[in-house]
Structure formats: C-alpha cells, structure tokens
PDB file of C-alpha atoms in Angstrom:
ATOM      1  CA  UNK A   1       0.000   0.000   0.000  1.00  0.00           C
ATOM      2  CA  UNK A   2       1.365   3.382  -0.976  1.00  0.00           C
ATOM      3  CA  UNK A   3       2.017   5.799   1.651  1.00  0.00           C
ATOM      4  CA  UNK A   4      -0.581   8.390   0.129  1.00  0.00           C
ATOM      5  CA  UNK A   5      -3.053   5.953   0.386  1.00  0.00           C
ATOM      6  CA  UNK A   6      -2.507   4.743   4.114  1.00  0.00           C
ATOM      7  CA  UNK A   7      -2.323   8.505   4.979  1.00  0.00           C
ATOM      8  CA  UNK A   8      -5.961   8.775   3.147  1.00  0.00           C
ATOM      9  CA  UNK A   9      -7.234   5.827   5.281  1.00  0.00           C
ATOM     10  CA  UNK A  10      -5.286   6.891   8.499  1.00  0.00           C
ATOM     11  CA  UNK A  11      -7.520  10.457   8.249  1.00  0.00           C
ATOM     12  CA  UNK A  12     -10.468   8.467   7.548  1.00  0.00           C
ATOM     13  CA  UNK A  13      -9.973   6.568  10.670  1.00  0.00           C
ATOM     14  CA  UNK A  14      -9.072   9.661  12.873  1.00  0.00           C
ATOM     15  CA  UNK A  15     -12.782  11.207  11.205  1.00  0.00           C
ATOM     16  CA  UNK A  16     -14.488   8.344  12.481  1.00  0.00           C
ATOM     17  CA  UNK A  17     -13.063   8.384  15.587  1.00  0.00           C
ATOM     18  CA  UNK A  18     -13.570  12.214  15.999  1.00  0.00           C
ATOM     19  CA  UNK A  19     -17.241  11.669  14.922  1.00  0.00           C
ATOM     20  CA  UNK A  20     -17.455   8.554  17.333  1.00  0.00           C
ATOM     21  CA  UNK A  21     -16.326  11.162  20.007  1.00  0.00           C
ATOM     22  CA  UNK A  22     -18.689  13.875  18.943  1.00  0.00           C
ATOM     23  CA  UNK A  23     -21.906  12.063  19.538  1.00  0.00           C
ATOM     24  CA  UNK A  24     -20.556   9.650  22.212  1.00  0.00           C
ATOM     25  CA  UNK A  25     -21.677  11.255  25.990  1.00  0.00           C
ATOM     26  CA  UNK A  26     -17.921  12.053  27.510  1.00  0.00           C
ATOM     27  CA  UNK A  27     -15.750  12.441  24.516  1.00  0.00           C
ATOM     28  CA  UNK A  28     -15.271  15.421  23.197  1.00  0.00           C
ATOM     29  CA  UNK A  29     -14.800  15.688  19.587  1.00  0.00           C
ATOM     30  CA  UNK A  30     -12.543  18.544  19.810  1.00  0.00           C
ATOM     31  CA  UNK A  31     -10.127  17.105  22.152  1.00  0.00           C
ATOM     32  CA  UNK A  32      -9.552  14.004  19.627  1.00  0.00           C
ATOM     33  CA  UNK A  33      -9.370  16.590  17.404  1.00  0.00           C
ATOM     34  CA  UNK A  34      -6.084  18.352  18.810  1.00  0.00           C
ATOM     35  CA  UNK A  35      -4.706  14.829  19.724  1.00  0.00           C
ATOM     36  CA  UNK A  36      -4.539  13.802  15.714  1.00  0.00           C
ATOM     37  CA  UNK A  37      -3.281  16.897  14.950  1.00  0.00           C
ATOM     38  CA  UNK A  38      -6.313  18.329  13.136  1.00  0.00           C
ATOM     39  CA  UNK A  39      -7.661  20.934  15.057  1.00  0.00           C
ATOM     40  CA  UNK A  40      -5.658  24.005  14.086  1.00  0.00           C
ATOM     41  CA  UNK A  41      -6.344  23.417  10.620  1.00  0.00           C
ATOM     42  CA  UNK A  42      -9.710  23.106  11.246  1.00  0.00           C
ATOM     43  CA  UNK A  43      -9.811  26.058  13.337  1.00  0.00           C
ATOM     44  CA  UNK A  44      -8.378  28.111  10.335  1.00  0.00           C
ATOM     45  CA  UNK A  45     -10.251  27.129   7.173  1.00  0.00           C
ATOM     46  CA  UNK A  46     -13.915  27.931   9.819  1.00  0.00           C
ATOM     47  CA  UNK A  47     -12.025  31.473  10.467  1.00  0.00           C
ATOM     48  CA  UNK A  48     -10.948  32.273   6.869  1.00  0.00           C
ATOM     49  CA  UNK A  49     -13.173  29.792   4.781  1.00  0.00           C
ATOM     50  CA  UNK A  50     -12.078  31.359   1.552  1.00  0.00           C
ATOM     51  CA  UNK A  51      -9.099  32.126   1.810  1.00  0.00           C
ATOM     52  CA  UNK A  52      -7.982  28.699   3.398  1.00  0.00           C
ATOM     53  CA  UNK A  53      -9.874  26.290   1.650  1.00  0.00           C
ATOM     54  CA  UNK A  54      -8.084  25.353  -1.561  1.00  0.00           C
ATOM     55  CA  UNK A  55      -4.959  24.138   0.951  1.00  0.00           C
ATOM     56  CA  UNK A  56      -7.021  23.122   3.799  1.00  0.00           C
ATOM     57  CA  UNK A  57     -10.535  20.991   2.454  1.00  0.00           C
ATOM     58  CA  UNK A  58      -8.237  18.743   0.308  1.00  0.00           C
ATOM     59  CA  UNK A  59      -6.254  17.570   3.431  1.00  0.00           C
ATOM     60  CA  UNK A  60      -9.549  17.258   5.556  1.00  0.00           C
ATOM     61  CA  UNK A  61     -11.787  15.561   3.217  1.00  0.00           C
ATOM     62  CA  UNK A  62     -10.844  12.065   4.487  1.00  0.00           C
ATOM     63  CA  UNK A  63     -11.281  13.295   8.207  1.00  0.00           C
ATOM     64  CA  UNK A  64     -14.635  14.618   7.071  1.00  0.00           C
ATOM     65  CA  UNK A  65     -15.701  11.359   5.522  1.00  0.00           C
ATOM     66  CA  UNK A  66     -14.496   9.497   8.038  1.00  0.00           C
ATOM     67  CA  UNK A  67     -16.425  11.894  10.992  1.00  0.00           C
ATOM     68  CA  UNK A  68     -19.867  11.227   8.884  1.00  0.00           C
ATOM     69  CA  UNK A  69     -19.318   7.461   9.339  1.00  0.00           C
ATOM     70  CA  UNK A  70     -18.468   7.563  12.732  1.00  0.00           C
ATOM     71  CA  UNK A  71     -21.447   9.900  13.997  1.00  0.00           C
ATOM     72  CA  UNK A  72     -24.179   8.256  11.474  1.00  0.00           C
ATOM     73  CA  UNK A  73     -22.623   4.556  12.800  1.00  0.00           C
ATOM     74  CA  UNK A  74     -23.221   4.949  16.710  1.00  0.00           C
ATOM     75  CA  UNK A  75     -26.253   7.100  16.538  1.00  0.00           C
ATOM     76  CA  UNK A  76     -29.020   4.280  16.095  1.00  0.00           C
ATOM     77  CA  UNK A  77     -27.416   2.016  18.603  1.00  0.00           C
ATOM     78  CA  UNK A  78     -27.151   4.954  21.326  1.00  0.00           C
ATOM     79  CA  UNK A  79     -30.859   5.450  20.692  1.00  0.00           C
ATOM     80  CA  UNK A  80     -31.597   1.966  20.643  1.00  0.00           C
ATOM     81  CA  UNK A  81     -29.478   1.652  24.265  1.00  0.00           C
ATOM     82  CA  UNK A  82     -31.239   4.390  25.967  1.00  0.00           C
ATOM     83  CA  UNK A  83     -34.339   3.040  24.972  1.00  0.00           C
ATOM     84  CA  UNK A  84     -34.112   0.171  26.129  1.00  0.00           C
ATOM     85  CA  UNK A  85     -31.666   0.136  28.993  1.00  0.00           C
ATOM     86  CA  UNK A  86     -31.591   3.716  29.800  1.00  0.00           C
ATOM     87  CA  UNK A  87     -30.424   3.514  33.810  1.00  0.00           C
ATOM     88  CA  UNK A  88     -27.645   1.653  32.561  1.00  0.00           C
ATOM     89  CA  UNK A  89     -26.173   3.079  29.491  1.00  0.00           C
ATOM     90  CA  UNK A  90     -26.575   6.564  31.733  1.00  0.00           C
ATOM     91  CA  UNK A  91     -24.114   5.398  33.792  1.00  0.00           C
ATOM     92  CA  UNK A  92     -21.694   4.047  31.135  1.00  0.00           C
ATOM     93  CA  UNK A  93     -21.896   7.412  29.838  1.00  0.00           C
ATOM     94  CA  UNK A  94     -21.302   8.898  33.508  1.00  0.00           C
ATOM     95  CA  UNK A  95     -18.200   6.189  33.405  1.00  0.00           C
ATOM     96  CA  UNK A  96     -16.746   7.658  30.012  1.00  0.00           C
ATOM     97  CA  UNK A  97     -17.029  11.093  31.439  1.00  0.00           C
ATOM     98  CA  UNK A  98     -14.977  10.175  34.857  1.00  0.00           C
ATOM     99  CA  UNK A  99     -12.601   8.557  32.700  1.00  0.00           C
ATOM    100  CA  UNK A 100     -11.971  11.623  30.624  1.00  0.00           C
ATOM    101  CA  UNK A 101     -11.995  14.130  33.590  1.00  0.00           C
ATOM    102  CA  UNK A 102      -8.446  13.268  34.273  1.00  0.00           C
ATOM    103  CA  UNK A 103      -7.505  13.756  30.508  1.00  0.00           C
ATOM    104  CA  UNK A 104      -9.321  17.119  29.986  1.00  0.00           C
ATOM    105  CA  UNK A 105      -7.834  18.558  33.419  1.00  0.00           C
ATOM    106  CA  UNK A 106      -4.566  17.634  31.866  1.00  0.00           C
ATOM    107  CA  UNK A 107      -5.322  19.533  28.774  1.00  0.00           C
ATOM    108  CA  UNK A 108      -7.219  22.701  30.663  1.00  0.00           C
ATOM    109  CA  UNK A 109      -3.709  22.666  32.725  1.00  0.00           C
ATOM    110  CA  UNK A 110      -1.272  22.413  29.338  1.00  0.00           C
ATOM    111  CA  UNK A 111      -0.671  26.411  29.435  1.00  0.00           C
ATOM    112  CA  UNK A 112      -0.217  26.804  33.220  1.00  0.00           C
ATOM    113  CA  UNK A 113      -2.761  27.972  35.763  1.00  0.00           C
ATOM    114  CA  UNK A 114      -4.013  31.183  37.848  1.00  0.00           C
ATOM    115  CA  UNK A 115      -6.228  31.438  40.461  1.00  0.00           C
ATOM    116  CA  UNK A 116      -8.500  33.187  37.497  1.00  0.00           C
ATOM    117  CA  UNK A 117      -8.672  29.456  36.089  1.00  0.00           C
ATOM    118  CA  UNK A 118     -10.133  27.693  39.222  1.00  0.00           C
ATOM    119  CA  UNK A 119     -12.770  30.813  39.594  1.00  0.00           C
ATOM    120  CA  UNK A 120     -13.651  30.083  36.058  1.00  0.00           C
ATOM    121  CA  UNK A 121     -14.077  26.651  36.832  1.00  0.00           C
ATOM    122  CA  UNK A 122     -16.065  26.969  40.262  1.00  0.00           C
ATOM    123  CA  UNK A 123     -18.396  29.883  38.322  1.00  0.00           C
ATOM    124  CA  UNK A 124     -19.125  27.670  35.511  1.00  0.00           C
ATOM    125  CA  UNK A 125     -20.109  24.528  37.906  1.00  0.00           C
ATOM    126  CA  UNK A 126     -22.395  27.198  39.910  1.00  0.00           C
ATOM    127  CA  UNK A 127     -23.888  28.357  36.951  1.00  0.00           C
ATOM    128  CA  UNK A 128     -24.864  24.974  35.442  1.00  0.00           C
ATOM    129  CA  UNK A 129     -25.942  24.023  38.972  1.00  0.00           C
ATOM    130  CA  UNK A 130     -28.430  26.655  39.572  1.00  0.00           C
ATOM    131  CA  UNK A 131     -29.692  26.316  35.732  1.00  0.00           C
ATOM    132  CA  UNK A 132     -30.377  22.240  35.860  1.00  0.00           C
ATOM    133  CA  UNK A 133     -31.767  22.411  39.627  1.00  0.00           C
ATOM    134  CA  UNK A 134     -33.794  25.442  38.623  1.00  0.00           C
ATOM    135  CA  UNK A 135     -35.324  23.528  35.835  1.00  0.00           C
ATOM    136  CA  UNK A 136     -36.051  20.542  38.486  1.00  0.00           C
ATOM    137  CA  UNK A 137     -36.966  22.776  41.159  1.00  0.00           C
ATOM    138  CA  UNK A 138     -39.658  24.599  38.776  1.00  0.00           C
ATOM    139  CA  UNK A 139     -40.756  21.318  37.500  1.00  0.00           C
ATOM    140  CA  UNK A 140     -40.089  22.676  33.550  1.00  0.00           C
ATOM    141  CA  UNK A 141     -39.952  20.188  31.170  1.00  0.00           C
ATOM    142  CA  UNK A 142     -38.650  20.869  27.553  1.00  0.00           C
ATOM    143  CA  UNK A 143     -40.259  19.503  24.868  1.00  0.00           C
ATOM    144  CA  UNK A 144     -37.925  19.188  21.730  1.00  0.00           C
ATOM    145  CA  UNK A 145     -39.466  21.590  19.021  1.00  0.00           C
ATOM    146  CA  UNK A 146     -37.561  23.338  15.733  1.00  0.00           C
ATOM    147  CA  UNK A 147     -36.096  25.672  18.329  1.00  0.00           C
ATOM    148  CA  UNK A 148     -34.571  23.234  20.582  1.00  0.00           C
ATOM    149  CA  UNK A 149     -32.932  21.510  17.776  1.00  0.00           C
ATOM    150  CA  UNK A 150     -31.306  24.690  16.765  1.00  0.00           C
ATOM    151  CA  UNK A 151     -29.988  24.833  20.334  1.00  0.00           C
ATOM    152  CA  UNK A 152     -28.838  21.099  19.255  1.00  0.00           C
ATOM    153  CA  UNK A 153     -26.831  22.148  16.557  1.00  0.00           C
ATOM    154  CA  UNK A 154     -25.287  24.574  19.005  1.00  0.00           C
ATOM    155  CA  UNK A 155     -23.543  22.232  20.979  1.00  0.00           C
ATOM    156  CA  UNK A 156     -22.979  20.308  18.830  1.00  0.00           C
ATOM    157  CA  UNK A 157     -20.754  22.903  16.787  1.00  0.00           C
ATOM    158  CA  UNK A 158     -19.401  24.297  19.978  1.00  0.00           C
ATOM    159  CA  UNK A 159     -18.347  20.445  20.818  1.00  0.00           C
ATOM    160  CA  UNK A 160     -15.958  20.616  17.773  1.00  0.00           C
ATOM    161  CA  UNK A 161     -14.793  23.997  18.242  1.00  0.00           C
ATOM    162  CA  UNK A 162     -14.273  24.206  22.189  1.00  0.00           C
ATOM    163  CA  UNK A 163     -11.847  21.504  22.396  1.00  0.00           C
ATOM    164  CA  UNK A 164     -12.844  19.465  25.632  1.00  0.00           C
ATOM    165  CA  UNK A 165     -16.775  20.354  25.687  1.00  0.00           C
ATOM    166  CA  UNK A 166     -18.763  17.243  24.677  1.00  0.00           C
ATOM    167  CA  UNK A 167     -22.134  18.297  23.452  1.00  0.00           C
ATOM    168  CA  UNK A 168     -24.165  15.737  25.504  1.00  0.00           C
ATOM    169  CA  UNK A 169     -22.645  17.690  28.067  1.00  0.00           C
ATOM    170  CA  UNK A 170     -25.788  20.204  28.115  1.00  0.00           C
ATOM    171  CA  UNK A 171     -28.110  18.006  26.309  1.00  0.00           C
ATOM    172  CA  UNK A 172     -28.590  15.165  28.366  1.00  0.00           C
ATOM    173  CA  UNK A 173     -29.418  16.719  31.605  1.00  0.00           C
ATOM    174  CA  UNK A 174     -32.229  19.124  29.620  1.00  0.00           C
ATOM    175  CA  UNK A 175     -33.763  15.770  28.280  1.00  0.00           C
ATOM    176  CA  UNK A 176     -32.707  16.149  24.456  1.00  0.00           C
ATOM    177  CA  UNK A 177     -29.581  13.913  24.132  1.00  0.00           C
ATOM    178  CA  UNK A 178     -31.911  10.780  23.591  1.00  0.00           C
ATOM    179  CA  UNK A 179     -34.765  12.347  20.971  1.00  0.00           C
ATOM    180  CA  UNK A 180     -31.644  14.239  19.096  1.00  0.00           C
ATOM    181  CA  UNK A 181     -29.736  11.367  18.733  1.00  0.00           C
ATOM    182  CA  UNK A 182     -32.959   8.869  17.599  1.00  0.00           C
ATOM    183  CA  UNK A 183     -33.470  11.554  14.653  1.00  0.00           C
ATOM    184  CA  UNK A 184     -29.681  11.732  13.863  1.00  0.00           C
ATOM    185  CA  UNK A 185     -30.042   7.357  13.789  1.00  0.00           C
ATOM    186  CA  UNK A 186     -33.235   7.683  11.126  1.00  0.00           C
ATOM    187  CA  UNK A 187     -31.345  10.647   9.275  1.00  0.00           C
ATOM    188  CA  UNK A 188     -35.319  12.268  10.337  1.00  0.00           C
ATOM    189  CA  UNK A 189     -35.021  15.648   8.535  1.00  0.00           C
ATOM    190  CA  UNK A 190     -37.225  17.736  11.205  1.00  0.00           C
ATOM    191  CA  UNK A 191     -34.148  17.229  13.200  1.00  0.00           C
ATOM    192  CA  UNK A 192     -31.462  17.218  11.023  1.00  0.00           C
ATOM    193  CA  UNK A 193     -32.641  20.674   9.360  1.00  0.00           C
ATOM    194  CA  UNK A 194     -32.523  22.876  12.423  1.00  0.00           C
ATOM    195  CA  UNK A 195     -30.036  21.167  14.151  1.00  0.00           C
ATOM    196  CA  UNK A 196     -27.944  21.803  10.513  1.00  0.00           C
ATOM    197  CA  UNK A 197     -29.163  25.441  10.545  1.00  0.00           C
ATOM    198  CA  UNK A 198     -27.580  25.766  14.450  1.00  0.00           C
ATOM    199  CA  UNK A 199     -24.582  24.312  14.169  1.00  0.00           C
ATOM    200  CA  UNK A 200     -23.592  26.435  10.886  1.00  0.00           C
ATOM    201  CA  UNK A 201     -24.260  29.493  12.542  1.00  0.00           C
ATOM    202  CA  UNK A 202     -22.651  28.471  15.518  1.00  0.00           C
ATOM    203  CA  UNK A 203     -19.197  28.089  13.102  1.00  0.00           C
ATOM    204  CA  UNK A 204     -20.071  31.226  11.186  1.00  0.00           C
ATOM    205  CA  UNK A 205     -20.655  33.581  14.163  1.00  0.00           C
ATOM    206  CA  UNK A 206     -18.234  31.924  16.942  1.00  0.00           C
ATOM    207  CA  UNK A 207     -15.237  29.760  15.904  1.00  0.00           C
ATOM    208  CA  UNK A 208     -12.947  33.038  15.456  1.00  0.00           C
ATOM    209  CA  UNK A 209     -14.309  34.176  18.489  1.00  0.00           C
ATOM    210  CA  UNK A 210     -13.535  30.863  20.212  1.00  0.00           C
ATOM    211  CA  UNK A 211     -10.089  30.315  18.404  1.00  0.00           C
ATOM    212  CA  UNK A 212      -9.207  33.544  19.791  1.00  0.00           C
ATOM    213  CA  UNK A 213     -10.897  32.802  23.039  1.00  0.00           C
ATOM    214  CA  UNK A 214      -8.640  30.107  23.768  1.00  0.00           C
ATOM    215  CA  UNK A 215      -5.645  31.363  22.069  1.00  0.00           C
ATOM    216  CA  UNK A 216      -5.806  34.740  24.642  1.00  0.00           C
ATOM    217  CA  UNK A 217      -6.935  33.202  27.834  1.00  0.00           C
ATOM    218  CA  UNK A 218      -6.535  29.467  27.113  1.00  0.00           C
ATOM    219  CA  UNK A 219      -6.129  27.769  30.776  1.00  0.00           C
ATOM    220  CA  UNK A 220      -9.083  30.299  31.875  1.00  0.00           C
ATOM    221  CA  UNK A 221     -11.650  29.177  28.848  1.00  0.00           C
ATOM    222  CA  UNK A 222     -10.959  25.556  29.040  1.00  0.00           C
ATOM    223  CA  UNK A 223     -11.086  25.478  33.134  1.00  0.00           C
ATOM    224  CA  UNK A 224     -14.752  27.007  32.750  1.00  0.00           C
ATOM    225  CA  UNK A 225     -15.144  23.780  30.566  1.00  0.00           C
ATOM    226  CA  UNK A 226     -13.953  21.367  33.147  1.00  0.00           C
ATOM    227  CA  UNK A 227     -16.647  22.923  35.341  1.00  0.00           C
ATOM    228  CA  UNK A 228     -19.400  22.351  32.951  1.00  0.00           C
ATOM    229  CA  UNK A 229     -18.391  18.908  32.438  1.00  0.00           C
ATOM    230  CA  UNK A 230     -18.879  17.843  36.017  1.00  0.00           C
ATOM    231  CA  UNK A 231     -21.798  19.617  37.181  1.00  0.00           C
ATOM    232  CA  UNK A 232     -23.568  18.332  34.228  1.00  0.00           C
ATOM    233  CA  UNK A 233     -22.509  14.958  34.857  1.00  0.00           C
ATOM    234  CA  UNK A 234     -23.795  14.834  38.639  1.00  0.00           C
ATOM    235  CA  UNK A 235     -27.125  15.945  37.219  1.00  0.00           C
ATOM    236  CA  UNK A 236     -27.333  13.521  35.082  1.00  0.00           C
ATOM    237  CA  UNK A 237     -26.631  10.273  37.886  1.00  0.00           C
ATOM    238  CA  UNK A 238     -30.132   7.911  37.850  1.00  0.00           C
ATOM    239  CA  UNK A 239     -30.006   8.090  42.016  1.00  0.00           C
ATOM    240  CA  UNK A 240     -33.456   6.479  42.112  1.00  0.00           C
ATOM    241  CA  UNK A 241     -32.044   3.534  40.201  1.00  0.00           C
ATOM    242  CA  UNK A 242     -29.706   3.536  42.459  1.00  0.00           C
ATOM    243  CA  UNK A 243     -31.410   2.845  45.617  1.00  0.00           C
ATOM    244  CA  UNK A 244     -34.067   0.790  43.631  1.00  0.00           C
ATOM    245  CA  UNK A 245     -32.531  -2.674  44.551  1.00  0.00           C
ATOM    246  CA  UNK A 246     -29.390  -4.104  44.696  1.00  0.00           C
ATOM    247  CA  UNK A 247     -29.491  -5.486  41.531  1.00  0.00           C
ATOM    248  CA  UNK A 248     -29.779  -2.242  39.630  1.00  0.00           C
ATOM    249  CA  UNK A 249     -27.363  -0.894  42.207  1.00  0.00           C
ATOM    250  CA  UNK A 250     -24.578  -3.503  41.632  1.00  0.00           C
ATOM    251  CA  UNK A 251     -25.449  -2.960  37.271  1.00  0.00           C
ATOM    252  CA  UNK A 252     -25.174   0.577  37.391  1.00  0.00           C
ATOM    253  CA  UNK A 253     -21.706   0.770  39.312  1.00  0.00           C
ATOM    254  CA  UNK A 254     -20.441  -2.250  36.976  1.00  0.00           C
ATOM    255  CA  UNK A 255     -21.693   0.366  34.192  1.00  0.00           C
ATOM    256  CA  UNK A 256     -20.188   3.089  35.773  1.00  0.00           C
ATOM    257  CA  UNK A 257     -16.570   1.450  35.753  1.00  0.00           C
ATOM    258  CA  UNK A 258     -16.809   0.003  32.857  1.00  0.00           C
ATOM    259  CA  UNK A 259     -17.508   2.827  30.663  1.00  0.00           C
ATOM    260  CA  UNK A 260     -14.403   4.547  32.619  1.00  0.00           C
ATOM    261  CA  UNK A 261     -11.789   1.919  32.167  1.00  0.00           C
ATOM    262  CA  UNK A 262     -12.956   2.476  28.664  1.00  0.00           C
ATOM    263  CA  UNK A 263     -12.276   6.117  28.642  1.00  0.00           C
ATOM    264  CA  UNK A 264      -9.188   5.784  30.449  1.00  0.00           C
ATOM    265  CA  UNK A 265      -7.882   3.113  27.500  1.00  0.00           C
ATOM    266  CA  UNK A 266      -8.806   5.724  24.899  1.00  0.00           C
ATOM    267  CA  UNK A 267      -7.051   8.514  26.960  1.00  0.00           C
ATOM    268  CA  UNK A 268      -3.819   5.787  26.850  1.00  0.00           C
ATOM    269  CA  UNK A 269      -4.201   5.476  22.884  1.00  0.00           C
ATOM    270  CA  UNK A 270      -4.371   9.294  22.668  1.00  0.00           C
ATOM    271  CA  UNK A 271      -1.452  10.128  24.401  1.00  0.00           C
ATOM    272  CA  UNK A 272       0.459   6.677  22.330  1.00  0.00           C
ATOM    273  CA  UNK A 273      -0.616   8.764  19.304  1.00  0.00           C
ATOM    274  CA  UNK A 274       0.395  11.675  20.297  1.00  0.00           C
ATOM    275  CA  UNK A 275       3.755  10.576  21.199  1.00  0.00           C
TER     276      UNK A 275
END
C-alpha cells in the first residue's frame, strides 16, 4: 500500500473516531481533534473559509468522511441503548465522562494555571448548577421543538470547536440527548434541518471568536469547561435507580466502571498517538 493511500485511510480513521467522540456522551470531539493533529487546521479554514480552503478541504476531506461514518454509525445504537436500557447506558456514559476528567484537566492545565482558572471553573459549575436544579426545582420540562434543535446544533458545533466540551454535556441533563440522537439514527429531517441550521451558525458567528478565546486566555476558557463537564454529569446520575434494589445498584456501578476503564484506554491510545 502506498504511503498516500494509508495517509488517506489513516484520516479516515481519525474522522471516524472524531465523529465517534462527537456524539458519544464524555468524549469530546474537539479534544480528539487536537490529539490527531487536526484541530488548528480546522480552526483556520472555519475562520478564513475562503481564503484557506483550496490548501485546507483537500487535506480534511478524508477526516470529514471518516467523521460522517463515525457519527451516522453509533447514533441508532445509542438510541436503541437508551431506549431500552436507559439507567444503565446513563451510567456508562457517567463512566466515560470520569474517565476523561483526568484527561481534559490535563489539557485545561497544558498552558499553566491562575487562580483566574479555578474561579472560572467553580463559576461555571455554579452556573450549570443553579440552571439544571432550577429547571427541576420549577418542574419545567422541555419539549424538543424546531427551536430546541437549533440549540442542538449549538452544541454540537461548539463540541468541535471548544476543544474538551462534549455536546451531551448540556443536552442530556435538559432531556434532548436521547430524541436528538434517535433523529440523527433515522437521518429524520425535522431534526437534522434545524439542528444543521444551528450548528452552521454556531461556526459562522463563533469559531474566530472561540479560536481567539482560547488562544488569549486558554487555561481560563478551558477550566470554565472542566466545570461544565462535572456539574452536568452529577445531574445527570439515575439516584433512584440507584437505591431501587441491589441489583440495579450492583449494574449501574459495573456500568459506571466500565464505561471509565474504557475512557481511560482511549485517553492511553491518545497520548500513544500523540507521542
């Protein structure tokens, strides 16, 4: 096999991972993203489309094949899982997230850090707090319309371009991971069109602001993102499953650990490729 060639399939197989890790709850596609070297290129043909693209889109159009395959692939069995077994694939998710803390502190540390970075981080946990107990407190329930699939696209977008956010971050807790994903799995256009429509303004309006976001104040941005991550994910533990029975108690720990050996092993790969 020619070297050109096993570079072409190489990409695709860092696309489908990165697409794996954009709809997978935990992995952020942006992180996988800076691990295979792909993210600053990215980063630059979004901020300068026009001028960048004739040396940029040829070198990404494996990655971008490759990210289709991966995020079309898992979507129908995630919405199949949390169907069907949604206590338990919860808590593999929760698993995948633990597992990845320990990565994405590493990252959020890379450039050093300030007190500044920790408030960030403590500020962004309050806020998500008081938002996602606010919701519970006031009994609100969302109901997924166009609107909230534009919101969709959002983080979904912002999963890519904020290295380290994971867009199931947000969406699980609100209640809109599972239907999202379900329409992603059946390629149902009601979704697919707003959530399209959010996640291409999203790149339009924010990824220079973002680039330069973390370029400027890098440890302080991504801390804020650590902080998200885990207040999100302790809204998102079944408790009542929990305490159920001891059956469901001893399945969702197993579930728990095994989804964060799992992230751990990726984290190992990551840093194998990176080296």
């Amino acid at each position: 096999m020619s070297e050109k060639k096993s570079n072409f399939l190489l990409r695709i197989l860092q696309g489908a991972l990165i697409g794996l890790g954009a709809v997978l709850p935990g992995i952020s596609g942006g992180v996988l993203c800076v691990v295979f070297g792909i993210y600053k290129p990215i980063m630059e043909l979004l901020a300068e489309p026009f001028k960048r693209f004739k040396t940029h889109v040829p070198k990404l159009i494996p990655v971008i094949i490759g990210g289709v395959i991966g995020f079309l692939g898992v979507a129908n069995l995630l919405s199949f899982l949390l169907e069907k077994y949604p206590a338990p694939s919860v808590c593999v998710f929760i698993g995948l997230i633990a597992g990845m803390l320990p990565s994405l502190f590493r990252e959020a540390g890379e450039k050093g850090r300030s007190k500044k970075s920790f408030i960030a981080m403590f500020i962004a946990m309050a806020l998500i707090f008081a938002l996602l107990i606010g919701l519970q407190v006031l009994s609100v329930t969302i109901a997924p319309n166009f609107m909230w699939y534009i919101f969709c696209g959002f983080c979904l977008a912002l999963s890519v371009i904020a290295p380290g956010m994971s867009f199931s971050t947000l969406l699980m807790p609100l209640g809109l991971y599972e239907p999202f994903v379900d329409g992603i799995g059946h390629l149902d256009f009601s979704i697919l069109i707003p959530a399209g429509i959010g996640g291409l303004a999203t790149v339009i309006l924010f990824s220079r602001a973002v680039n330069s976001l973390f370029e400027k104040h890098y440890s302080v941005a991504f801390h804020a993102i650590v902080g998200v991550v885990i207040a999100a994910t302790i809204m998102i533990i079944p408790f009542s499953s929990f305490i159920a029975s001891l059956v469901s108690f001893t399945v969702n720990l197993i579930c728990i650990v095994l989804g964060s050996i799992a992230a751990l092993l990726l984290d190992k790969f990551n840093q194998s490729v990176v080296k």
